[in-house]
GROMACS .gro file of C-alpha atoms in nm:
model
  198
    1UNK     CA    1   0.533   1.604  -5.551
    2UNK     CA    2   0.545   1.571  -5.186
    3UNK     CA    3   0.587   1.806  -4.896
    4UNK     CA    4   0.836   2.075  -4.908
    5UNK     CA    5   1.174   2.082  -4.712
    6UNK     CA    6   0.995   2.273  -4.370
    7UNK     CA    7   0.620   2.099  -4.383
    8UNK     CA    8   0.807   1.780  -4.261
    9UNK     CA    9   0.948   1.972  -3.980
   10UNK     CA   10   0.596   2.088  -3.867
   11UNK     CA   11   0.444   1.798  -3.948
   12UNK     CA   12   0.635   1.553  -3.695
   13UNK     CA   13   0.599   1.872  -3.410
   14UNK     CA   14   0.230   1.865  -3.496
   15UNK     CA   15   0.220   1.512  -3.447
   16UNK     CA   16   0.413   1.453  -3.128
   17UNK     CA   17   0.227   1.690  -2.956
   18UNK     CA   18  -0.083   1.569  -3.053
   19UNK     CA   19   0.056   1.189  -2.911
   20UNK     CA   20   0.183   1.404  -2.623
   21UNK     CA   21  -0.146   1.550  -2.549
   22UNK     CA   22  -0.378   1.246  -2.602
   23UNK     CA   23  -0.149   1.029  -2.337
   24UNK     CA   24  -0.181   1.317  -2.097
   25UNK     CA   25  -0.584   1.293  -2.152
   26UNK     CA   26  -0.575   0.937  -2.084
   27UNK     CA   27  -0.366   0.979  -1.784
   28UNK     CA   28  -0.013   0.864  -1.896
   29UNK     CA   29   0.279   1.103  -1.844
   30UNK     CA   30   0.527   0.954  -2.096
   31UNK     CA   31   0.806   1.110  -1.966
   32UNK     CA   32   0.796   0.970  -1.618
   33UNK     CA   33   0.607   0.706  -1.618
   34UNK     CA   34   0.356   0.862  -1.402
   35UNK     CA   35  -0.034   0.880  -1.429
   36UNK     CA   36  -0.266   1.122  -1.360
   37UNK     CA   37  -0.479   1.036  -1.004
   38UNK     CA   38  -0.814   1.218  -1.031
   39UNK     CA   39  -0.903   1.252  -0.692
   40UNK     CA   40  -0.561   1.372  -0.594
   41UNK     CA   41  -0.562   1.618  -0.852
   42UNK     CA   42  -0.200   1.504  -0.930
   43UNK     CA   43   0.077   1.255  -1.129
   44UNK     CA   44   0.152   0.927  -0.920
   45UNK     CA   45   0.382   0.623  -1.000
   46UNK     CA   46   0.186   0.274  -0.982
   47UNK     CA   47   0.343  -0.042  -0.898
   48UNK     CA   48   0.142  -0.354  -0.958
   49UNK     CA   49   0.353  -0.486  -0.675
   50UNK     CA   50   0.247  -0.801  -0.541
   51UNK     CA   51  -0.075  -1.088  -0.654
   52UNK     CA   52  -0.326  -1.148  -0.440
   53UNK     CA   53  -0.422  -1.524  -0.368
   54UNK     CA   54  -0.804  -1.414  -0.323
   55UNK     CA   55  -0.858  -1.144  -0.543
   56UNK     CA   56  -0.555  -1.103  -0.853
   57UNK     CA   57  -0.351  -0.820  -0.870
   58UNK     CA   58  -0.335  -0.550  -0.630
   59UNK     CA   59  -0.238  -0.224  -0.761
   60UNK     CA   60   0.018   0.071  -0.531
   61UNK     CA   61   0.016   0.425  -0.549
   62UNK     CA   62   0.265   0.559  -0.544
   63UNK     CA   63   0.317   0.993  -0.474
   64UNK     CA   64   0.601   1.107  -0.595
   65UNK     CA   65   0.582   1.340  -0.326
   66UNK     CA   66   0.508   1.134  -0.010
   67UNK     CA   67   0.821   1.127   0.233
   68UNK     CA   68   0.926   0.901   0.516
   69UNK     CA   69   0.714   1.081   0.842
   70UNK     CA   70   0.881   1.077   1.185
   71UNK     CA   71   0.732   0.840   1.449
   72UNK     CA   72   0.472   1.086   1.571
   73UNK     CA   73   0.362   1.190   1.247
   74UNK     CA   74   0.336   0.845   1.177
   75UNK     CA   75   0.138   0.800   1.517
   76UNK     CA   76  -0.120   1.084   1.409
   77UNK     CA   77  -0.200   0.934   1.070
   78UNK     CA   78  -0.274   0.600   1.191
   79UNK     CA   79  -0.514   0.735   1.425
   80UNK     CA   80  -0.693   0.929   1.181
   81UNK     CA   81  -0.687   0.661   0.939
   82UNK     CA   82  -1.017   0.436   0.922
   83UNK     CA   83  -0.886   0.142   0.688
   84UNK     CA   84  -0.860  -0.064   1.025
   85UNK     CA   85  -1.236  -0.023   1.133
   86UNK     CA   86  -1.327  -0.178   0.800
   87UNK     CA   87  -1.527  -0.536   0.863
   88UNK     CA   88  -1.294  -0.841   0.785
   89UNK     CA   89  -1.432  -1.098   0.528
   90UNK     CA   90  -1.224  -1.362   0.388
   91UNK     CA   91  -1.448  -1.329   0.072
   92UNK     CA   92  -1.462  -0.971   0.012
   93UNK     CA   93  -1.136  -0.769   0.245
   94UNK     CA   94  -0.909  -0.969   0.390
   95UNK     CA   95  -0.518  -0.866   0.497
   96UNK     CA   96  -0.378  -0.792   0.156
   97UNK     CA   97  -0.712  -0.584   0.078
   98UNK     CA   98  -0.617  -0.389   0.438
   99UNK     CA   99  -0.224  -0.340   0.355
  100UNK     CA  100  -0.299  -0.211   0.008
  101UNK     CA  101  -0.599   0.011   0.118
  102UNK     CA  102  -0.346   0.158   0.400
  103UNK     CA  103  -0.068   0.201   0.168
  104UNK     CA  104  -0.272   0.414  -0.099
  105UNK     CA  105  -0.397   0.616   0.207
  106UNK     CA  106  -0.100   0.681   0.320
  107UNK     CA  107   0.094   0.782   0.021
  108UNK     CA  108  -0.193   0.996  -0.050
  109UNK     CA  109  -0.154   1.205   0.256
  110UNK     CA  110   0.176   1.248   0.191
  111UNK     CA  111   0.340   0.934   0.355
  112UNK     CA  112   0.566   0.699   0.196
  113UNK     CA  113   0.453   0.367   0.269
  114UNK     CA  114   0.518  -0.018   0.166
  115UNK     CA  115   0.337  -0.315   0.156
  116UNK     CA  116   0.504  -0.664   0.343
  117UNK     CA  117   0.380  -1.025   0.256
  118UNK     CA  118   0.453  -1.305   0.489
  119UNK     CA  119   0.490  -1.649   0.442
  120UNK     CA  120   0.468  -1.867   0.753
  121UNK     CA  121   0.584  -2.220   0.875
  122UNK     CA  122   0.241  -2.290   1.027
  123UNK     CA  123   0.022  -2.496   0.827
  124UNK     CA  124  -0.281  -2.352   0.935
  125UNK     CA  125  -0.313  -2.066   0.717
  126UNK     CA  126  -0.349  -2.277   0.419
  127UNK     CA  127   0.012  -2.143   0.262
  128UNK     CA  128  -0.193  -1.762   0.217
  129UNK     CA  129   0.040  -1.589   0.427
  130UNK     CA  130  -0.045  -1.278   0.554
  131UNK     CA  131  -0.011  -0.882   0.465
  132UNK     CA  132   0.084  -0.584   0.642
  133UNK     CA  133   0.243  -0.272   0.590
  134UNK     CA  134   0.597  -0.072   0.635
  135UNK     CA  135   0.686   0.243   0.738
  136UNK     CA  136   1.048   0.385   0.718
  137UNK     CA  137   1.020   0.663   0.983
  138UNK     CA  138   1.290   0.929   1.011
  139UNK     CA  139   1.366   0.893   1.345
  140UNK     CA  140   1.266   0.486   1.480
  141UNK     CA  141   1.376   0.348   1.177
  142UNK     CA  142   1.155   0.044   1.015
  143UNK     CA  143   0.808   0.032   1.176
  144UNK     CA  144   0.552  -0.256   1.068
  145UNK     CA  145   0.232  -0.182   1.103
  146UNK     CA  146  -0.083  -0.437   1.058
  147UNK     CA  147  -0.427  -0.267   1.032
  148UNK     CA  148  -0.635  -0.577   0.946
  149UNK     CA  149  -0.978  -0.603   1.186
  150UNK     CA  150  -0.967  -0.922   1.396
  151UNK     CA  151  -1.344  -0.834   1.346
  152UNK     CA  152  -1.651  -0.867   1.110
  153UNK     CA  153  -1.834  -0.660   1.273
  154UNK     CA  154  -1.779  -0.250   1.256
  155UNK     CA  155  -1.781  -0.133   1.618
  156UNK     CA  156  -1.773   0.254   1.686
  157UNK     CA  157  -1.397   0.230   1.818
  158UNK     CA  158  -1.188  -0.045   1.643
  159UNK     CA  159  -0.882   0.055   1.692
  160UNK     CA  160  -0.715  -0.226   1.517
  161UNK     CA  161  -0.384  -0.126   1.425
  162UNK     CA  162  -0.089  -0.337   1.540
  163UNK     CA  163   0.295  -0.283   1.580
  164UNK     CA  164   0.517  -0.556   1.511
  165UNK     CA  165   0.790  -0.536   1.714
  166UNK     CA  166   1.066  -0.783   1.540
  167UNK     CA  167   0.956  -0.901   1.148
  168UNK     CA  168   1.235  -1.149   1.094
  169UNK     CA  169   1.247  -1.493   0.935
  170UNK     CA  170   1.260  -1.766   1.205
  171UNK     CA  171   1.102  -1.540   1.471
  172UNK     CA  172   0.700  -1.547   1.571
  173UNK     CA  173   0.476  -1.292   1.407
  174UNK     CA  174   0.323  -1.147   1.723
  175UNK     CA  175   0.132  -0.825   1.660
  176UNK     CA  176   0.064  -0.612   1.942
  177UNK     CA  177  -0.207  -0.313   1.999
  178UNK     CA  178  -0.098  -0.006   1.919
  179UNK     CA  179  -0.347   0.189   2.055
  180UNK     CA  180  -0.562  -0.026   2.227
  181UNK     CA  181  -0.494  -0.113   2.634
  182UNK     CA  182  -0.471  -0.450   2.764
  183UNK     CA  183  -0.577  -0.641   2.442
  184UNK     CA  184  -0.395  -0.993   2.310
  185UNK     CA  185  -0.403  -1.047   2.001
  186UNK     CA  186  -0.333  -1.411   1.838
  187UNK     CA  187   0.048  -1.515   1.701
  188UNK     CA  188   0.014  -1.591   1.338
  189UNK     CA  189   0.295  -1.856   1.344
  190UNK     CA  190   0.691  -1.813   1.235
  191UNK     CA  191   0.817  -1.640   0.993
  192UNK     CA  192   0.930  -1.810   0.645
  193UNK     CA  193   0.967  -1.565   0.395
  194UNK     CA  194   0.924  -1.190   0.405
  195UNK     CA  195   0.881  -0.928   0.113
  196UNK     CA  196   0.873  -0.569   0.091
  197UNK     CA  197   0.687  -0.359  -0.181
  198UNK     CA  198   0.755  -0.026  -0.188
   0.00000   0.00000   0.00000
């Protein structure tokens, strides 16, 4: 006629750890909202943060134990990074493609990292904007940081990555070299409309 008064007890144990077990096998961690990153060995957030004009959704990652680095620290991961030697192609790895590729990187090594998109006045960029990234560091404060190659061609020392010195609305977006000597690179126009995924 039924179970008996303890089978139901075991019964529902049985069967929420058997839920519990088959989410963790498919990479969900119910409990935080985390899943499981097989090459990091480890449980990270994702953020579907922002869509991509030329390619859909990009996805963040998001380690729940990356932490904001001090300037240097900053300095030394950007220079071992390689997302900035990558060949540009509007078709294939363009600026959002370089902000999200830097961002993973980064929060991968530890680093907590956002993701900016930028609207400008100019008309020339078709109303795409443009991507970079963020960095809150623990001793400079807000530090943006745009890695896309002004190149589509891979040379042996790109050395790509730009600081930009004031990100405000109603102020030119002029990125200068961060490690490079004596290089110009172009102003993308003024500044309309700004937004930060962290």
């Amino acid at each position: 006629m039924g179970r008996k008064r303890g089978e139901f007890g075991i019964y529902i144990k049985i069967s929420s750890t058997l839920v519990l077990l088959f989410l963790i096998i498919i990479g969900i961690n119910p409990a935080g909202h985390l899943y499981y990153d097989m090459m990091a060995g480890e449980y990270v957030e994702k953020y579907t943060g922002f869509t991509n004009t030329n390619h859909g959704l990009e996805l963040l990652h998001n380690y729940h134990n990356a932490t904001n680095p001090s300037h240097s620290e900053l300095l030394v991961f950007l220079k071992s990074d390689t997302t900035d030697e990558i060949p540009y192609d509007p078709d294939e790895f363009e600026c959002a493609d370089y902000a999200v590729t830097l961002h993973n990187n980064a929060e991968r090594a530890g680093i907590r990292a956002g993701v900016v998109t930028v609207d400008f006045d100019d008309k020339r960029w078709n109303n795409n904007g443009h991507a970079l990234n963020v960095f809150r560091t623990t001793d400079r404060g807000m530090i943006y940081i745009d890695c896309t190659s002004s190149s589509q061609e891979h040379t042996e020392e790109c050395l790509n990555d730009k600081i930009i010195d004031k990100l405000e609305v109603g102020v030119q977006y002029k990125p200068e070299p961060l490690f490079r000597k004596n290089y110009d690179y172009e102003e993308l126009g003024i500044v309309k409309r700004i937004n930060i995924y962290w």
